[in-house]
Amino acid sequence: MLIILAAGSVFFPGLFLLSKQCLKSIPALRWSEGDAVIVSARLVSSIQAVMASSAGYIIASSCKDIIEDQHWLTSTYIMFAVPYFVYDIYAMFMCYWYKLRVKGHEEAAAAPQHMRSALGSYLRREFLMVLHHVVMVTICFPVSVFYRQGKGDYFQGIMFMAEFSTPSVCLGKILIQYKQQHTLLHKVNGALMLITFFIFRVLLFPYLYYAYGRYASIPFHMVPLSVPWYCNLGAALLMAPQLYWFSLICRGALRLFRGTSRSQRPPPSGDKELQTHGNTLPQPANGYNARSSEPELATH
């Protein structure tokens, strides 16, 4: 157990440092410290997501009895991934620290100048995500490893697969950070993020109830009344932030759609007159309103 924890404690921070160093030292890139930190953090999150999703698929597909069947990878990957959530709190803070110092960023003028004040600002801004990570380490980890007593590996595997949407979320944040919202890649990735997040994070919890109802031969609407109260409470607490983050994704997708529609409309005659006098305001390349901003997701 301690060896697996130690391996995760070395792997994720080590991968972050290695990626950052490569981005800074490769002659063709030579990225700044801030750019390297931001992209490296997203890269590590994406790799962890691929690993978790793969482990989840292996576990779920191997369990015929969704309650009694066990797979060695379940507890092993939980132990390996726990250090990731601790590391990621630090990585998200470093992204926040450097992001506020990007020239031209809308919050740069108000950026805290000292690490302590920046930490307070970060905790206020990312309170929900930090709380999510703390809960994963302090509650979900002991429950999954010790309290389950080897039962329900199938459900644990399905929960791992929630990370399937994370790579598209990370890519979307990178594209937004470097103002690539006007590209086709951003639009395609946005559609993929919307679909995968809905399937693997929003529909995941109703599916777990459906799977148990089918196993126990009871109607779907009777499942909440048939399982222990703490199962319903845990599912509700885990699903609530997913619904909130999904609403942010929907708002961003709607804004992107509206912005694209506006950018395709011919300018009114009055705009032509302004253009003649050289007084027109340049339209944003991505078609967004100049004062609107994409909601930033910190989901993992």
Short mmCIF file of C-alpha atoms in Angstrom, two decimals:
data_model
loop_
_atom_site.label_atom_id
_atom_site.label_comp_id
_atom_site.label_asym_id
_atom_site.label_seq_id
_atom_site.Cartn_x
_atom_site.Cartn_y
_atom_site.Cartn_z
CA MET A 1 0.00 0.00 0.00
CA LEU A 2 2.72 2.47 0.97
CA ILE A 3 4.73 1.60 -2.14
CA ILE A 4 1.78 2.41 -4.41
CA LEU A 5 1.15 5.70 -2.58
CA ALA A 6 4.82 6.56 -2.91
CA ALA A 7 4.77 5.72 -6.62
CA GLY A 8 1.85 8.10 -7.20
CA SER A 9 3.52 10.77 -5.07
CA VAL A 10 6.58 10.62 -7.33
CA PHE A 11 4.88 10.04 -10.69
CA PHE A 12 2.49 13.00 -10.94
CA PRO A 13 4.74 15.80 -9.58
CA GLY A 14 7.68 14.26 -11.46
CA LEU A 15 5.73 14.23 -14.73
CA PHE A 16 4.75 17.86 -14.15
CA LEU A 17 8.35 18.95 -13.54
CA LEU A 18 9.64 16.94 -16.51
CA SER A 19 7.04 18.38 -18.85
CA LYS A 20 7.69 21.93 -17.64
CA GLN A 21 11.43 21.55 -18.11
CA CYS A 22 11.01 20.14 -21.61
CA LEU A 23 8.72 22.96 -22.70
CA LYS A 24 11.22 25.51 -21.41
CA SER A 25 14.38 23.92 -22.82
CA ILE A 26 13.42 22.41 -26.20
CA PRO A 27 14.92 24.79 -28.80
CA ALA A 28 11.83 24.78 -30.99
CA LEU A 29 9.62 25.89 -28.07
CA ARG A 30 11.55 27.84 -25.40
CA TRP A 31 8.33 28.63 -23.53
CA SER A 32 8.24 30.97 -20.57
CA GLU A 33 7.90 29.63 -17.04
CA GLY A 34 4.22 30.61 -16.87
CA ASP A 35 3.29 29.04 -20.20
CA ALA A 36 5.19 25.87 -19.35
CA VAL A 37 3.48 25.58 -15.94
CA ILE A 38 -0.03 26.06 -17.35
CA VAL A 39 0.35 23.57 -20.20
CA SER A 40 2.21 21.03 -18.06
CA ALA A 41 -0.54 21.04 -15.44
CA ARG A 42 -3.18 20.40 -18.15
CA LEU A 43 -1.02 17.66 -19.66
CA VAL A 44 -0.67 15.82 -16.33
CA SER A 45 -4.41 16.10 -15.73
CA SER A 46 -5.10 14.64 -19.17
CA ILE A 47 -2.68 11.74 -18.64
CA GLN A 48 -4.23 10.96 -15.27
CA ALA A 49 -7.67 11.05 -16.90
CA VAL A 50 -6.63 8.58 -19.61
CA MET A 51 -5.15 6.26 -16.99
CA ALA A 52 -8.24 6.47 -14.77
CA SER A 53 -10.65 5.94 -17.66
CA SER A 54 -8.67 2.97 -18.93
CA ALA A 55 -8.55 1.43 -15.45
CA GLY A 56 -12.27 2.04 -15.04
CA TYR A 57 -13.11 0.34 -18.33
CA ILE A 58 -10.96 -2.69 -17.46
CA ILE A 59 -12.57 -2.99 -14.04
CA ALA A 60 -16.17 -2.50 -15.16
CA SER A 61 -15.88 -4.86 -18.13
CA SER A 62 -14.33 -7.55 -15.92
CA CYS A 63 -17.06 -7.55 -13.23
CA LYS A 64 -20.00 -9.77 -14.17
CA ASP A 65 -21.56 -9.53 -10.70
CA ILE A 66 -21.66 -5.78 -10.08
CA ILE A 67 -21.70 -6.20 -6.29
CA GLU A 68 -19.52 -9.20 -5.44
CA ASP A 69 -16.90 -9.35 -8.22
CA GLN A 70 -13.52 -7.83 -7.43
CA HIS A 71 -10.60 -6.64 -9.55
CA TRP A 72 -7.11 -6.02 -8.20
CA LEU A 73 -6.80 -2.80 -10.19
CA THR A 74 -9.58 -1.07 -8.21
CA SER A 75 -7.82 -0.50 -4.89
CA THR A 76 -4.43 -0.30 -6.60
CA TYR A 77 -5.38 2.63 -8.82
CA ILE A 78 -7.20 4.40 -5.98
CA MET A 79 -4.01 4.28 -3.93
CA PHE A 80 -1.93 5.41 -6.91
CA ALA A 81 -4.23 8.32 -7.81
CA VAL A 82 -4.75 9.79 -4.32
CA PRO A 83 -1.47 11.79 -4.45
CA TYR A 84 -2.65 13.28 -7.74
CA PHE A 85 -5.46 15.19 -6.03
CA VAL A 86 -3.02 16.63 -3.50
CA TYR A 87 -0.53 17.58 -6.22
CA ASP A 88 -3.30 19.06 -8.39
CA ILE A 89 -4.29 21.60 -5.72
CA TYR A 90 -0.74 22.93 -5.95
CA ALA A 91 -0.70 22.76 -9.76
CA MET A 92 -3.99 24.68 -10.04
CA PHE A 93 -2.59 27.36 -7.74
CA MET A 94 0.53 27.73 -9.87
CA CYS A 95 -1.64 28.05 -12.99
CA TYR A 96 -3.67 30.73 -11.22
CA TRP A 97 -0.50 32.54 -10.08
CA TYR A 98 0.99 32.75 -13.56
CA LYS A 99 -2.30 33.29 -15.39
CA LEU A 100 -2.87 36.56 -13.55
CA ARG A 101 0.47 37.78 -14.83
CA VAL A 102 -0.18 37.15 -18.51
CA LYS A 103 0.10 40.49 -20.29
CA GLY A 104 -3.30 41.82 -21.24
CA HIS A 105 -5.21 39.44 -18.96
CA GLU A 106 -8.42 41.01 -17.72
CA GLU A 107 -7.45 40.40 -14.08
CA ALA A 108 -3.79 41.36 -14.36
CA ALA A 109 -4.31 44.80 -12.86
CA ALA A 110 -5.85 43.26 -9.74
CA ALA A 111 -3.35 40.40 -9.48
CA PRO A 112 -2.07 39.85 -5.95
CA GLN A 113 1.60 40.75 -5.65
CA HIS A 114 2.46 38.37 -2.83
CA MET A 115 2.11 34.60 -2.60
CA ARG A 116 0.05 34.72 0.59
CA SER A 117 -2.55 37.12 -0.80
CA ALA A 118 -2.59 35.16 -4.07
CA LEU A 119 -3.29 31.97 -2.13
CA GLY A 120 -6.28 33.57 -0.42
CA SER A 121 -7.59 34.84 -3.73
CA TYR A 122 -7.09 31.42 -5.30
CA LEU A 123 -8.97 29.63 -2.50
CA ARG A 124 -11.90 32.01 -2.87
CA ARG A 125 -12.04 31.68 -6.64
CA GLU A 126 -11.50 27.93 -6.81
CA PHE A 127 -13.21 27.00 -3.55
CA LEU A 128 -15.49 24.39 -5.12
CA MET A 129 -12.69 22.59 -6.94
CA VAL A 130 -10.35 22.65 -3.94
CA LEU A 131 -13.17 21.32 -1.76
CA HIS A 132 -13.82 18.59 -4.34
CA HIS A 133 -10.16 17.51 -4.20
CA VAL A 134 -10.08 17.58 -0.39
CA VAL A 135 -13.22 15.46 -0.21
CA MET A 136 -11.73 12.97 -2.67
CA VAL A 137 -8.70 12.51 -0.41
CA THR A 138 -10.28 12.67 3.04
CA ILE A 139 -13.64 10.94 2.42
CA CYS A 140 -13.82 9.13 -0.93
CA PHE A 141 -10.39 7.52 -0.52
CA PRO A 142 -11.00 5.82 2.86
CA VAL A 143 -14.56 4.87 1.88
CA SER A 144 -13.42 3.33 -1.41
CA VAL A 145 -10.47 1.43 0.03
CA PHE A 146 -11.59 0.39 3.52
CA TYR A 147 -15.32 0.85 4.06
CA ARG A 148 -16.51 -0.97 0.90
CA GLN A 149 -14.94 -4.23 2.11
CA GLY A 150 -14.24 -5.33 -1.47
CA LYS A 151 -17.79 -4.90 -2.75
CA GLY A 152 -18.95 -2.83 -5.70
CA ASP A 153 -15.78 -2.76 -7.79
CA TYR A 154 -17.99 -2.39 -10.86
CA PHE A 155 -19.41 0.90 -9.56
CA GLN A 156 -15.93 2.11 -8.68
CA GLY A 157 -14.78 1.36 -12.21
CA ILE A 158 -17.68 3.35 -13.64
CA MET A 159 -16.74 6.25 -11.37
CA PHE A 160 -13.19 6.15 -12.73
CA MET A 161 -14.59 6.58 -16.24
CA ALA A 162 -15.95 10.00 -15.26
CA GLU A 163 -12.46 11.27 -16.09
CA PHE A 164 -13.09 10.55 -19.78
CA SER A 165 -14.19 14.16 -20.29
CA THR A 166 -11.12 15.71 -18.66
CA PRO A 167 -8.75 15.84 -21.69
CA SER A 168 -11.23 17.88 -23.71
CA VAL A 169 -11.79 20.19 -20.73
CA CYS A 170 -8.02 20.70 -20.39
CA LEU A 171 -7.56 21.35 -24.10
CA GLY A 172 -10.43 23.84 -24.03
CA LYS A 173 -8.80 25.77 -21.17
CA ILE A 174 -5.49 25.89 -23.01
CA LEU A 175 -7.16 27.19 -26.18
CA ILE A 176 -9.02 29.84 -24.20
CA GLN A 177 -5.87 30.83 -22.31
CA TYR A 178 -4.07 31.48 -25.61
CA LYS A 179 -7.10 33.11 -27.27
CA GLN A 180 -7.78 30.45 -29.88
CA GLN A 181 -11.57 30.51 -29.51
CA HIS A 182 -11.97 31.40 -33.18
CA THR A 183 -10.35 28.16 -34.41
CA LEU A 184 -12.15 25.10 -35.68
CA LEU A 185 -10.28 23.03 -33.10
CA HIS A 186 -11.89 25.03 -30.30
CA LYS A 187 -15.38 24.52 -31.71
CA VAL A 188 -14.92 20.79 -32.29
CA ASN A 189 -13.35 20.34 -28.88
CA GLY A 190 -16.17 22.33 -27.30
CA ALA A 191 -18.78 20.02 -28.82
CA LEU A 192 -16.80 16.98 -27.68
CA MET A 193 -16.46 18.42 -24.18
CA LEU A 194 -20.20 19.08 -23.97
CA ILE A 195 -21.08 15.54 -25.04
CA THR A 196 -18.51 13.67 -22.97
CA PHE A 197 -19.12 15.72 -19.84
CA PHE A 198 -22.86 15.11 -20.08
CA ILE A 199 -22.48 11.37 -20.64
CA PHE A 200 -19.63 10.57 -18.26
CA ARG A 201 -20.31 13.03 -15.43
CA VAL A 202 -24.01 13.95 -15.49
CA LEU A 203 -25.61 10.73 -16.71
CA LEU A 204 -23.13 8.63 -14.72
CA PHE A 205 -25.09 8.81 -11.47
CA PRO A 206 -28.51 7.93 -12.92
CA TYR A 207 -26.79 5.04 -14.70
CA LEU A 208 -25.41 3.73 -11.40
CA TYR A 209 -28.93 3.68 -9.98
CA TYR A 210 -30.22 2.02 -13.15
CA ALA A 211 -27.51 -0.65 -13.02
CA TYR A 212 -28.29 -1.47 -9.40
CA GLY A 213 -32.03 -1.54 -10.10
CA ARG A 214 -31.49 -4.02 -12.92
CA TYR A 215 -29.23 -6.14 -10.68
CA ALA A 216 -31.73 -6.14 -7.80
CA SER A 217 -34.77 -6.47 -10.13
CA ILE A 218 -36.45 -3.34 -8.79
CA PRO A 219 -37.84 -0.34 -10.71
CA PHE A 220 -35.51 2.57 -11.27
CA HIS A 221 -37.61 4.99 -9.19
CA MET A 222 -37.50 2.59 -6.22
CA VAL A 223 -33.70 2.36 -6.11
CA PRO A 224 -33.16 5.48 -3.91
CA LEU A 225 -35.53 3.95 -1.37
CA SER A 226 -33.75 0.59 -1.48
CA VAL A 227 -30.15 1.69 -0.90
CA PRO A 228 -28.67 3.08 2.34
CA TRP A 229 -29.22 6.79 2.94
CA TYR A 230 -25.50 7.55 2.85
CA CYS A 231 -25.32 6.21 -0.72
CA ASN A 232 -27.96 8.72 -1.80
CA LEU A 233 -26.23 11.49 0.14
CA GLY A 234 -22.85 10.68 -1.39
CA ALA A 235 -24.27 10.54 -4.91
CA ALA A 236 -26.04 13.87 -4.41
CA LEU A 237 -22.92 15.59 -3.08
CA LEU A 238 -20.80 14.27 -5.94
CA MET A 239 -23.36 15.07 -8.63
CA ALA A 240 -24.11 18.63 -7.48
CA PRO A 241 -20.77 20.18 -8.62
CA GLN A 242 -20.97 18.22 -11.88
CA LEU A 243 -24.31 19.85 -12.65
CA TYR A 244 -22.87 23.26 -11.82
CA TRP A 245 -19.84 22.76 -14.06
CA PHE A 246 -22.06 21.38 -16.83
CA SER A 247 -24.17 24.55 -16.65
CA LEU A 248 -20.98 26.57 -17.20
CA ILE A 249 -20.11 24.46 -20.25
CA CYS A 250 -23.62 24.99 -21.65
CA ARG A 251 -23.35 28.74 -21.12
CA GLY A 252 -20.00 28.79 -22.92
CA ALA A 253 -21.37 26.72 -25.80
CA LEU A 254 -24.40 29.00 -26.10
CA ARG A 255 -22.21 32.09 -26.13
CA LEU A 256 -19.97 30.52 -28.76
CA PHE A 257 -22.99 29.69 -30.94
CA ARG A 258 -24.43 33.18 -30.61
CA GLY A 259 -21.05 34.76 -31.27
CA THR A 260 -20.59 32.67 -34.44
CA SER A 261 -24.06 33.65 -35.64
CA ARG A 262 -23.36 37.35 -35.11
CA SER A 263 -20.04 37.15 -36.90
CA GLN A 264 -21.77 35.71 -39.99
CA ARG A 265 -24.35 38.51 -40.28
CA PRO A 266 -23.66 41.34 -42.77
CA PRO A 267 -22.88 44.65 -41.05
CA PRO A 268 -25.69 47.26 -41.00
CA SER A 269 -25.46 50.24 -43.32
CA GLY A 270 -24.55 52.44 -40.39
CA ASP A 271 -21.43 50.36 -39.78
CA LYS A 272 -20.30 50.96 -43.36
CA GLU A 273 -20.53 54.68 -42.77
CA LEU A 274 -18.45 54.36 -39.62
CA GLN A 275 -15.92 52.29 -41.50
CA THR A 276 -15.65 55.03 -44.08
CA HIS A 277 -14.66 57.48 -41.38
CA GLY A 278 -12.31 54.97 -39.77
CA ASN A 279 -14.17 54.99 -36.45
CA THR A 280 -15.50 51.44 -36.34
CA LEU A 281 -14.51 49.18 -33.50
CA PRO A 282 -12.73 45.97 -34.55
CA GLN A 283 -14.84 42.85 -34.03
CA PRO A 284 -13.39 40.06 -31.95
CA ALA A 285 -11.92 37.31 -34.08
CA ASN A 286 -13.92 34.67 -32.24
CA GLY A 287 -17.24 36.49 -32.62
CA TYR A 288 -17.69 36.90 -28.86
CA ASN A 289 -18.91 40.06 -27.26
CA ALA A 290 -15.84 42.06 -26.32
CA ARG A 291 -16.92 42.19 -22.68
CA SER A 292 -17.96 38.58 -22.30
CA SER A 293 -15.62 35.90 -21.12
CA GLU A 294 -15.64 32.14 -21.42
CA PRO A 295 -16.41 30.38 -18.14
CA GLU A 296 -13.26 28.71 -16.93
CA LEU A 297 -13.70 25.16 -15.73
CA ALA A 298 -11.44 23.63 -13.17
CA THR A 299 -12.92 20.18 -13.49
CA HIS A 300 -10.72 17.04 -13.51
#
